[in-house]
Each structure stands twice: as C-alpha cells, then as structure tokens.
GROMACS .gro file of C-alpha atoms in nm:
model
   89
    1MET     CA    1   0.021  -0.005  -0.005
    2GLU     CA    2   0.125   0.358  -0.068
    3ILE     CA    3   0.020   0.668   0.098
    4VAL     CA    4   0.107   1.036  -0.103
    5SER     CA    5   0.056   1.312   0.128
    6GLU     CA    6   0.000   1.684  -0.012
    7PRO     CA    7   0.308   1.880   0.005
    8ASP     CA    8   0.252   2.113   0.297
    9ILE     CA    9   0.411   1.962   0.574
   10ARG     CA   10   0.681   2.246   0.640
   11MET     CA   11   0.871   2.125   0.947
   12PRO     CA   12   1.076   1.777   1.025
   13GLU     CA   13   0.839   1.786   1.379
   14GLU     CA   14   0.530   1.766   1.168
   15ALA     CA   15   0.638   1.470   0.939
   16GLY     CA   16   0.696   1.311   1.261
   17ALA     CA   17   0.375   1.356   1.394
   18TYR     CA   18   0.222   1.257   1.071
   19LEU     CA   19   0.386   0.963   1.044
   20ARG     CA   20   0.311   0.851   1.422
   21LYS     CA   21  -0.050   0.943   1.358
   22LEU     CA   22  -0.041   0.728   1.019
   23ARG     CA   23   0.081   0.446   1.212
   24SER     CA   24  -0.166   0.457   1.471
   25ILE     CA   25  -0.441   0.467   1.224
   26LEU     CA   26  -0.285   0.174   1.021
   27ARG     CA   27  -0.246  -0.050   1.328
   28TYR     CA   28  -0.591   0.044   1.450
   29LEU     CA   29  -0.754  -0.089   1.113
   30GLY     CA   30  -0.493  -0.399   1.102
   31THR     CA   31  -0.384  -0.315   0.779
   32CYS     CA   32  -0.015  -0.289   0.895
   33ASP     CA   33   0.152  -0.368   1.239
   34GLY     CA   34   0.373  -0.024   1.113
   35ASN     CA   35   0.714  -0.141   1.252
   36MET     CA   36   0.951   0.080   1.070
   37GLU     CA   37   1.234  -0.112   1.202
   38GLU     CA   38   1.140  -0.471   1.050
   39GLY     CA   39   1.044  -0.295   0.720
   40SER     CA   40   0.675  -0.315   0.729
   41MET     CA   41   0.640   0.019   0.701
   42ARG     CA   42   0.872   0.269   0.522
   43ALA     CA   43   0.873   0.642   0.436
   44ASP     CA   44   1.003   0.846   0.128
   45VAL     CA   45   1.004   1.226   0.146
   46ASN     CA   46   1.049   1.492  -0.087
   47VAL     CA   47   1.258   1.830   0.022
   48SER     CA   48   1.232   2.140  -0.142
   49VAL     CA   49   1.371   2.460   0.033
   50ARG     CA   50   1.265   2.823  -0.108
   51LYS     CA   51   1.263   3.156  -0.017
   52ALA     CA   52   0.936   3.314   0.101
   53GLY     CA   53   0.676   3.392  -0.229
   54GLU     CA   54   0.946   3.195  -0.468
   55GLU     CA   55   0.817   2.876  -0.660
   56PHE     CA   56   0.933   2.550  -0.568
   57ARG     CA   57   1.268   2.468  -0.606
   58THR     CA   58   1.420   2.099  -0.775
   59ARG     CA   59   1.331   1.859  -0.457
   60CYS     CA   60   1.567   1.597  -0.347
   61GLU     CA   61   1.388   1.246  -0.287
   62ILE     CA   62   1.503   1.050   0.035
   63LYS     CA   63   1.408   0.685  -0.012
   64ASN     CA   64   1.291   0.387   0.241
   65LEU     CA   65   1.390   0.583   0.551
   66ASN     CA   66   1.271   0.333   0.841
   67SER     CA   67   1.230   0.514   1.170
   68VAL     CA   68   1.033   0.841   1.228
   69ARG     CA   69   1.361   0.933   1.392
   70TYR     CA   70   1.567   0.925   1.077
   71VAL     CA   71   1.301   1.085   0.906
   72MET     CA   72   1.293   1.389   1.095
   73GLN     CA   73   1.652   1.386   1.091
   74ALA     CA   74   1.700   1.342   0.680
   75ILE     CA   75   1.460   1.631   0.612
   76GLU     CA   76   1.656   1.872   0.895
   77VAL     CA   77   1.976   1.764   0.705
   78GLU     CA   78   1.879   1.821   0.377
   79ALA     CA   79   1.676   2.136   0.420
   80GLN     CA   80   2.000   2.239   0.602
   81ARG     CA   81   2.171   2.160   0.271
   82GLN     CA   82   1.922   2.329   0.044
   83ASP     CA   83   1.917   2.648   0.224
   84GLY     CA   84   2.305   2.686   0.201
   85LEU     CA   85   2.292   2.647  -0.165
   86LEU     CA   86   2.003   2.939  -0.155
   87LYS     CA   87   2.247   3.179   0.072
   88ARG     CA   88   2.541   3.144  -0.176
   89LYS     CA   89   2.319   3.259  -0.487
   0.00000   0.00000   0.00000
C-alpha cells in the first residue's frame, strides 16, 4: 500500500507527528503493524526549500527511511543543505 500526502508539511516535527498518527491509524485498522525498523512500514520524503514568495525549486527525494527519527533527521539535514545552497546565490 502506498499513501501519498499533499506537499504541505513544513517542519521535521510535523512529518514525525504525521507518521506517528498514520502508523496509529494503520495499526488500528489492522492493515499494517507499523514496525518501521522491521521494514513493515517505510517512508520516502521529498524536500524542497525556497525563499518566501518564490516557486519551489528542485526537490530531493530521500527513500526507504525506516524510523520516524530518521525521517526527521533526514529532512533537517537536507533542508540545511538546500538552505546553504540558496544563501550562496
């Protein structure tokens, strides 16, 4: 099963909360045990940083993350990398 969200998650903490809630719902429905560390549930994230009022730039996709903590860390590190690139321009 693949679940795709709208691109409106702004912070790593928001992504973590979204995944925890989604995992809770999937467990409740019995569709997935939600054990990310065992590979039952994985997450891909797309990160795109922009200046306020500008269009989104090229996004970076990070695939097969296996914990909520790693998702949050990956978003933070990639956002910092992209922010550094924007500041150089």
